[in-house]
CSV table of C-alpha atoms and ligand atoms in Angstrom, one decimal:
chain,number,residue,atom,x,y,z
A,191,MET,CA,83.0,117.8,106.3
A,192,SER,CA,86.7,118.3,105.4
A,193,PHE,CA,89.6,117.4,103.4
A,194,SER,CA,91.5,114.2,104.6
A,195,PHE,CA,93.6,111.7,103.6
A,196,SER,CA,93.8,108.3,105.3
A,197,LEU,CA,95.9,105.3,105.2
A,198,ASN,CA,94.8,101.7,105.1
A,199,ALA,CA,97.2,99.8,104.6
A,200,THR,CA,101.0,99.3,102.8
A,201,ASP,CA,103.3,97.2,101.2
A,202,GLY,CA,106.4,98.5,101.1
A,203,ALA,CA,106.5,101.6,99.9
A,204,ALA,CA,103.3,101.5,97.9
A,205,ARG,CA,100.2,102.9,99.7
A,206,THR,CA,96.1,102.2,100.2
A,207,GLY,CA,93.9,104.8,101.5
A,208,VAL,CA,90.8,106.7,100.9
A,209,ILE,CA,90.7,110.7,100.4
A,210,SER,CA,87.3,112.2,101.4
A,211,THR,CA,86.0,115.4,100.5
A,212,PRO,CA,82.2,116.9,100.6
A,213,ARG,CA,81.8,115.4,97.3
A,214,GLY,CA,82.5,111.8,97.8
A,215,GLU,CA,85.7,109.3,98.7
A,216,ILE,CA,88.6,109.0,96.5
A,217,ARG,CA,90.5,105.4,96.7
A,218,THR,CA,94.1,105.4,96.3
A,219,PRO,CA,96.0,104.9,94.5
A,220,ALA,CA,93.7,106.7,92.3
A,221,PHE,CA,94.0,107.2,88.6
A,222,MET,CA,92.3,110.4,87.2
A,223,PRO,CA,91.1,110.8,83.4
A,224,VAL,CA,91.8,113.6,82.6
A,225,GLY,CA,88.8,116.3,81.1
A,226,THR,CA,90.4,118.8,79.5
A,227,ALA,CA,88.3,120.9,78.4
A,228,ALA,CA,85.5,119.8,80.7
A,229,THR,CA,84.9,117.2,79.6
A,230,VAL,CA,86.7,113.2,79.2
A,231,LYS,CA,86.4,113.1,75.5
A,232,ALA,CA,84.0,111.1,73.9
A,233,MET,CA,82.5,109.8,77.1
A,234,MET,CA,79.1,110.5,79.4
A,235,PRO,CA,80.3,111.6,83.1
A,236,GLU,CA,78.2,108.9,84.1
A,237,SER,CA,79.9,106.4,81.7
A,238,VAL,CA,83.0,107.9,82.9
A,239,ARG,CA,82.1,107.0,86.7
A,240,GLN,CA,81.0,103.8,85.7
A,241,THR,CA,84.3,102.6,84.7
A,242,GLY,CA,85.5,103.4,88.6
A,243,ALA,CA,86.8,106.6,88.8
A,244,ASP,CA,86.7,108.8,91.8
A,245,ILE,CA,87.9,112.1,90.3
A,246,LEU,CA,88.6,114.0,87.2
A,247,LEU,CA,91.4,116.4,85.9
A,248,GLY,CA,89.9,119.4,84.7
A,249,ASN,CA,93.2,121.8,82.6
A,250,THR,CA,93.1,125.4,84.0
A,251,TYR,CA,95.1,127.0,80.9
A,252,HIS,CA,91.8,125.6,78.8
A,253,LEU,CA,89.0,126.7,80.6
A,254,MET,CA,90.3,130.1,81.4
A,255,LEU,CA,90.6,130.9,77.7
A,256,ARG,CA,87.5,128.7,76.3
A,257,PRO,CA,84.9,129.3,77.6
A,258,SER,CA,86.3,131.2,80.7
A,259,ALA,CA,86.8,130.8,84.1
A,260,GLU,CA,84.2,133.8,85.0
A,261,ARG,CA,81.3,132.1,82.8
A,262,ILE,CA,82.2,128.7,83.9
A,263,ASP,CA,81.7,130.3,87.6
A,264,ARG,CA,78.0,132.0,86.3
A,265,PHE,CA,76.8,128.0,85.4
A,266,GLY,CA,77.5,127.7,89.4
A,267,GLY,CA,80.8,126.3,89.0
A,268,LEU,CA,82.1,123.1,86.9
A,269,HIS,CA,81.0,120.3,88.6
A,270,LYS,CA,77.6,122.0,87.5
A,271,PHE,CA,78.4,123.2,84.3
A,272,MET,CA,79.8,119.7,82.9
A,273,ASN,CA,77.4,117.4,85.0
A,274,TRP,CA,80.1,115.5,87.0
A,275,GLU,CA,79.2,116.2,90.8
A,276,ARG,CA,82.3,113.8,92.6
A,277,PRO,CA,85.7,115.9,92.8
A,278,ILE,CA,87.8,117.6,90.6
A,279,LEU,CA,91.7,118.5,90.4
A,280,THR,CA,92.3,120.9,88.7
A,281,ASP,CA,96.0,122.0,87.6
A,282,SER,CA,97.6,125.6,87.6
A,283,GLY,CA,97.8,126.4,84.0
A,284,GLY,CA,101.5,126.7,84.4
A,285,PHE,CA,102.5,123.3,82.6
A,286,GLN,CA,100.5,123.9,79.9
A,287,VAL,CA,101.4,127.7,79.1
A,288,MET,CA,104.7,126.4,78.3
A,289,SER,CA,103.7,123.8,76.4
A,290,LEU,CA,100.9,125.3,73.9
A,291,ALA,CA,101.1,129.2,74.8
A,292,SER,CA,102.7,131.3,72.3
A,293,LEU,CA,105.1,134.6,73.0
A,294,ARG,CA,105.5,133.2,76.6
A,295,LYS,CA,107.0,136.2,79.0
A,296,LEU,CA,108.2,134.9,82.4
A,297,THR,CA,108.9,137.3,85.3
A,298,GLU,CA,108.8,136.8,89.0
A,299,LYS,CA,105.4,138.1,89.2
A,300,GLY,CA,104.2,135.4,86.5
A,301,VAL,CA,103.3,134.9,83.1
A,302,THR,CA,102.1,136.6,80.5
A,303,PHE,CA,101.0,134.7,76.8
A,304,LYS,CA,99.1,135.0,74.0
A,305,SER,CA,96.2,132.0,73.7
A,306,HIS,CA,97.1,129.2,70.9
A,307,ILE,CA,93.1,129.3,70.2
A,308,ASP,CA,92.6,133.5,69.2
A,309,GLY,CA,96.0,135.1,69.9
A,310,SER,CA,94.7,136.8,72.9
A,311,LYS,CA,96.8,138.4,75.6
A,312,HIS,CA,96.6,137.0,79.4
A,313,GLU,CA,98.8,136.4,82.4
A,314,ILE,CA,98.4,133.9,85.0
A,315,THR,CA,100.3,134.3,88.5
A,316,PRO,CA,99.5,132.3,91.6
A,317,GLU,CA,97.0,134.5,92.7
A,318,ARG,CA,95.4,134.6,89.5
A,319,SER,CA,95.7,130.6,89.2
A,320,MET,CA,94.3,130.6,92.8
A,321,GLU,CA,91.4,132.6,91.9
A,322,ILE,CA,90.5,130.5,88.6
A,323,GLN,CA,90.7,127.0,90.3
A,324,LYS,CA,88.2,128.6,92.8
A,325,LEU,CA,85.9,130.2,90.3
A,326,LEU,CA,85.9,126.3,88.6
A,327,GLY,CA,85.0,125.3,91.9
A,328,SER,CA,88.0,122.8,92.0
A,329,ASP,CA,88.2,120.4,94.7
A,330,ILE,CA,92.0,120.2,94.5
A,331,VAL,CA,93.4,123.0,93.9
A,332,MET,CA,97.4,123.0,92.4
A,333,ALA,CA,99.8,125.4,93.2
A,334,PHE,CA,101.2,127.4,90.7
A,335,ASP,CA,104.4,126.2,89.3
A,336,GLU,CA,107.1,126.1,86.2
A,337,CYS,CA,108.7,123.2,85.2
A,338,PRO,CA,111.2,123.3,83.0
A,339,ALA,CA,111.7,120.8,80.2
A,340,LEU,CA,113.8,118.2,80.6
A,341,PRO,CA,117.1,117.9,80.5
A,342,ALA,CA,117.9,121.4,81.4
A,343,ASP,CA,121.2,122.8,83.2
A,344,ARG,CA,121.7,122.0,87.3
A,345,GLU,CA,121.6,126.1,86.9
A,346,ARG,CA,118.4,126.5,85.2
A,347,ILE,CA,116.2,124.0,87.4
A,348,ALA,CA,117.9,125.1,90.4
A,349,GLU,CA,116.4,128.6,89.7
A,350,SER,CA,113.2,127.6,88.1
A,351,MET,CA,112.4,125.3,91.7
A,352,ARG,CA,113.2,128.1,93.6
A,353,LEU,CA,111.1,130.4,91.7
A,354,SER,CA,108.4,127.7,91.9
A,355,MET,CA,108.6,127.9,95.9
A,356,ARG,CA,108.0,131.4,96.2
A,357,TRP,CA,105.0,131.0,94.2
A,358,ALA,CA,103.8,127.7,96.0
A,359,GLN,CA,104.0,130.3,99.4
A,360,ARG,CA,102.3,133.0,97.1
A,361,SER,CA,99.4,130.3,96.1
A,362,ARG,CA,99.1,129.1,100.1
A,363,ASP,CA,98.8,132.5,100.7
A,364,ALA,CA,96.1,133.3,98.1
A,365,PHE,CA,94.8,130.3,98.8
A,366,GLY,CA,92.7,131.5,101.7
A,367,ASP,CA,90.9,129.6,104.0
A,368,ARG,CA,88.1,127.1,102.0
A,369,PRO,CA,87.1,124.6,104.1
A,370,GLY,CA,86.4,121.3,102.3
A,371,HIS,CA,89.0,122.6,99.4
A,372,ALA,CA,92.6,121.2,99.6
A,373,LEU,CA,95.6,122.9,97.8
A,374,PHE,CA,98.4,120.4,96.8
A,375,GLY,CA,101.9,122.1,96.7
A,376,ILE,CA,104.3,120.6,94.1
A,377,GLN,CA,107.8,119.2,94.6
A,378,GLN,CA,110.6,120.5,91.9
A,379,GLY,CA,114.3,119.8,91.6
A,380,GLY,CA,114.5,117.5,88.2
A,381,LEU,CA,116.8,114.8,88.7
A,382,GLU,CA,118.7,116.2,91.3
A,383,ARG,CA,118.5,114.8,94.7
A,384,ASP,CA,119.2,118.0,96.8
A,385,LEU,CA,117.0,119.7,94.5
A,386,ARG,CA,114.0,117.6,95.4
A,387,GLU,CA,115.0,117.7,99.3
A,388,GLU,CA,115.7,121.3,99.1
A,389,SER,CA,111.9,121.9,97.2
A,390,ALA,CA,110.3,119.2,99.9
A,391,GLU,CA,111.6,121.0,103.0
A,392,LYS,CA,110.0,124.3,101.7
A,393,LEU,CA,106.7,122.7,100.6
A,394,ARG,CA,106.9,121.3,104.5
A,395,GLU,CA,107.7,124.3,105.8
A,396,ILE,CA,104.4,126.0,104.2
A,397,GLY,CA,102.5,122.8,104.7
A,398,PHE,CA,99.6,121.7,102.3
A,399,GLU,CA,96.9,119.0,102.3
A,400,GLY,CA,98.6,117.2,99.2
A,401,TYR,CA,102.2,116.9,96.9
A,402,ALA,CA,102.7,116.5,94.1
A,403,VAL,CA,105.8,115.5,92.3
A,404,GLY,CA,106.1,117.0,89.7
A,405,GLY,CA,108.5,118.1,86.8
A,406,LEU,CA,108.6,114.2,86.0
A,407,ALA,CA,106.9,112.6,83.0
A,408,VAL,CA,108.6,115.4,80.5
A,409,GLY,CA,110.9,113.1,78.5
A,410,GLU,CA,113.3,111.8,80.9
A,411,GLY,CA,112.4,108.0,79.9
A,412,GLN,CA,111.1,105.9,82.5
A,413,GLU,CA,114.6,104.7,83.7
A,414,ALA,CA,115.3,108.3,85.1
A,415,MET,CA,111.8,108.8,86.0
A,416,PHE,CA,111.4,105.5,88.6
A,417,GLY,CA,114.9,106.6,89.8
A,418,CYS,CA,113.9,109.6,91.2
A,419,LEU,CA,110.4,108.5,92.6
A,420,ASP,CA,112.9,106.2,94.5
A,421,TYR,CA,113.7,108.3,96.9
A,422,ALA,CA,111.4,112.2,96.3
A,423,PRO,CA,108.1,110.8,97.4
A,424,GLY,CA,110.2,109.2,100.7
A,425,GLN,CA,110.6,113.4,101.2
A,426,LEU,CA,107.0,114.8,101.5
A,427,PRO,CA,105.0,113.8,104.3
A,428,GLN,CA,103.8,110.3,104.6
A,429,ASP,CA,100.4,111.0,106.1
A,430,LYS,CA,99.3,113.1,102.8
A,431,PRO,CA,98.5,112.2,99.2
A,432,ARG,CA,101.4,112.0,97.0
A,433,TYR,CA,100.0,113.3,93.4
A,434,LEU,CA,103.0,112.2,90.2
A,435,MET,CA,101.5,114.3,87.3
A,436,GLY,CA,100.9,113.1,84.0
A,437,VAL,CA,101.8,109.7,84.5
A,438,GLY,CA,101.4,107.3,82.6
A,439,LYS,CA,101.4,103.7,80.8
A,440,PRO,CA,100.3,101.3,83.1
A,441,ASP,CA,103.6,99.9,83.3
A,442,ASP,CA,104.9,103.7,84.6
A,443,ILE,CA,101.7,103.8,87.0
A,444,VAL,CA,102.4,100.3,88.8
A,445,GLY,CA,106.2,101.6,88.8
A,446,ALA,CA,104.9,104.5,90.5
A,447,VAL,CA,102.7,102.6,93.0
A,448,LYS,CA,105.6,100.6,94.0
A,449,ARG,CA,107.0,103.5,94.7
A,450,GLY,CA,104.8,105.6,97.4
A,451,ILE,CA,102.8,107.4,94.4
A,452,ASP,CA,98.8,107.8,95.4
A,453,MET,CA,97.3,109.6,92.7
A,454,MET,CA,98.2,110.2,89.1
A,455,ASP,CA,96.7,111.6,86.0
A,456,CYS,CA,97.1,111.0,81.8
A,457,VAL,CA,95.7,111.7,79.0
A,458,LEU,CA,97.2,108.6,77.4
A,459,PRO,CA,93.8,105.9,78.0
A,460,SER,CA,91.6,108.3,76.5
A,461,ARG,CA,93.8,110.1,73.5
A,462,SER,CA,94.8,106.6,72.4
A,463,GLY,CA,91.0,105.5,72.7
A,464,ARG,CA,90.4,108.2,69.7
A,465,THR,CA,93.2,106.7,67.2
A,466,GLY,CA,92.4,102.9,67.2
A,467,GLN,CA,94.9,102.0,70.1
A,468,ALA,CA,93.9,99.6,73.6
A,469,TRP,CA,95.2,99.1,76.4
A,470,THR,CA,94.4,95.3,77.8
A,471,ARG,CA,96.4,93.0,80.6
A,472,ARG,CA,97.9,92.0,77.7
A,473,GLY,CA,99.7,94.9,76.9
A,474,GLN,CA,98.7,97.3,73.9
A,475,VAL,CA,96.3,96.4,70.5
A,476,ASN,CA,96.0,98.5,67.2
A,477,LEU,CA,92.3,97.8,66.1
A,478,ARG,CA,93.3,99.5,63.2
A,479,ASN,CA,95.4,96.1,62.3
A,480,ALA,CA,94.2,94.4,59.3
A,481,ARG,CA,94.8,91.3,61.4
A,482,HIS,CA,91.4,91.9,64.0
A,483,ALA,CA,89.2,92.1,60.4
A,484,ASP,CA,87.9,88.9,60.5
A,485,ASP,CA,88.3,88.0,64.5
A,486,PRO,CA,85.2,88.2,66.2
A,487,ARG,CA,86.3,87.6,69.4
A,488,PRO,CA,86.2,90.4,71.8
A,489,LEU,CA,88.9,92.7,72.5
A,490,ASP,CA,89.7,91.0,76.2
A,491,GLU,CA,87.2,88.3,76.9
A,492,ALA,CA,87.9,88.9,80.5
A,493,CYS,CA,87.0,92.8,80.3
A,494,SER,CA,83.4,93.3,81.5
A,495,CYS,CA,83.5,97.3,79.6
A,496,PRO,CA,80.2,97.7,77.0
A,497,ALA,CA,83.4,97.3,74.2
A,498,CYS,CA,84.5,93.8,75.0
A,499,ALA,CA,80.8,92.6,76.1
A,500,ARG,CA,78.5,93.6,73.0
A,501,TYR,CA,81.4,94.0,70.3
A,502,SER,CA,84.0,91.7,68.3
A,503,ARG,CA,87.6,93.0,67.1
A,504,ALA,CA,86.1,92.9,63.9
A,505,TYR,CA,83.7,95.3,64.5
A,506,LEU,CA,86.0,97.2,66.5
A,507,HIS,CA,88.8,97.4,63.6
A,508,HIS,CA,85.6,98.4,61.0
A,509,VAL,CA,84.7,101.3,62.7
A,510,VAL,CA,88.2,102.6,63.5
A,511,ARG,CA,89.3,102.1,59.8
A,512,SER,CA,85.5,104.4,58.9
A,513,GLN,CA,87.0,106.7,61.4
A,514,GLU,CA,82.9,106.3,62.9
A,515,MET,CA,82.5,108.4,66.4
A,516,ILE,CA,81.6,105.1,68.3
A,517,ALA,CA,85.0,103.6,67.9
A,518,GLY,CA,86.5,106.9,69.9
A,519,MET,CA,83.9,106.3,72.4
A,520,LEU,CA,84.2,101.7,72.4
A,521,LEU,CA,88.0,102.0,73.2
A,522,THR,CA,88.2,105.0,75.4
A,523,TRP,CA,85.5,103.6,77.5
A,524,HIS,CA,87.3,100.3,77.4
A,525,ASN,CA,90.8,102.1,78.1
A,526,LEU,CA,89.7,103.5,81.2
A,527,HIS,CA,87.8,100.7,82.7
A,528,TYR,CA,91.4,98.9,82.0
A,529,TYR,CA,93.4,101.7,84.1
A,530,GLN,CA,90.2,101.6,86.9
A,531,GLU,CA,90.7,97.5,87.1
A,532,LEU,CA,94.5,97.8,87.0
A,533,MET,CA,94.4,100.2,90.6
A,534,GLY,CA,91.7,98.4,91.5
A,535,GLY,CA,93.9,95.5,91.5
A,536,MET,CA,96.9,97.4,93.0
A,537,ARG,CA,94.3,98.1,96.0
A,538,ALA,CA,93.5,95.2,96.6
A,539,ALA,CA,97.1,93.8,96.3
A,540,ILE,CA,98.8,95.8,98.7
A,541,ALA,CA,96.3,95.5,101.4
A,542,ALA,CA,96.5,91.2,100.9
A,543,GLN,CA,100.7,92.6,100.9
A,544,ASP,CA,100.8,90.8,97.4
A,545,PHE,CA,102.3,93.9,95.6
A,546,ALA,CA,104.9,92.2,94.0
A,547,GLY,CA,102.9,89.4,93.4
A,548,PHE,CA,100.7,91.4,91.3
A,549,GLU,CA,103.6,93.0,89.6
A,550,ALA,CA,104.6,89.7,88.5
A,551,ARG,CA,101.8,88.9,87.0
A,552,PHE,CA,100.9,92.3,85.4
A,553,HIS,CA,104.7,92.0,83.8
A,554,ALA,CA,104.0,88.2,83.2
A,555,GLN,CA,100.6,89.0,81.8
A,556,ARG,CA,101.9,91.6,79.3
A,557,ALA,CA,105.2,89.5,78.6
A,558,GLU,CA,102.6,86.8,76.9
A,559,GLY,CA,101.7,89.5,74.3
A,560,ASP,CA,98.2,89.9,72.2
A,561,ILE,CA,96.7,86.9,71.5
A,562,GLU,CA,97.4,84.7,69.0
A,563,ARG,CA,95.6,85.7,65.2
A,564,LEU,CA,92.9,83.6,64.2
B,137,ZN,ZN1,86.9,96.3,77.8
């Protein structure tokens, strides 16, 4: 069986469809929980699946350093190693080399750097990134790219984008013929429309199974990001999945889907779950806050996740304040459940040609804010 994408419905620029892979279907728009180090922190893989996730993201940079791609390969690949049978997308390692590693040296060939864990020296090139992602057994492989932090001057963004396009070609060449697996190209160009078009043209020429809008959510702010998403997805092929990397908050996600994005990932629901923060239909709730200490009500009465179905706000507040592990477990579960419900709601609304109605209800509920304190 091969990798394919079919669109079921569109509503304005918003789209819903299905990505088919030998490891299962991915309903789009899709949110991918992040399993950085071969685990979605605080969650069992079967629990992640129960939240409604069709696919996980793994981080090449972290996994190549520890436990190493070669070791994961010896244990039968990442799916088997971490007990997740469904599709996995891996990033190329490029972004985290730039954000985490020290003593980076960037050349035409690739990047050398020192590990943030033990200072050991490593190199990632487009060829090595393809090799690592193959050893991991990733279903969706990302081309190796370079992404400058914004703001950066136009010259720097243009140079970086053109280097990434040369690396995209090398990634395509090194990926080889792997039926059932997909390689995604990454559009760069910062907030410069003509550079984005040049990048998209080059990627279309090379040809990929899917396309990412890269270089956003790096500090430009939501308004600038949406401004770019007003045209960037439309520069990419209509009949292939479009992935917005590293996004985001619930309102970022709704705005991105509205503008034609099919896939997203973010550490936010899992990371904030470990710091006592919950995301609900009515916005963000801080369970550390003393107002919850005597509150017998669930976090969200309409939510069917274990945290809401079986526990009170008072209990969640207590375990957050006591730094009990179950606090991170319950709130991560709730947050991932909420994100997946949000995606499911958007898929249904697009299919029903009611995305505008969905968006209006989404913002109206959030504007109400959290329930009144008792
Ligand atoms: Zn819940």
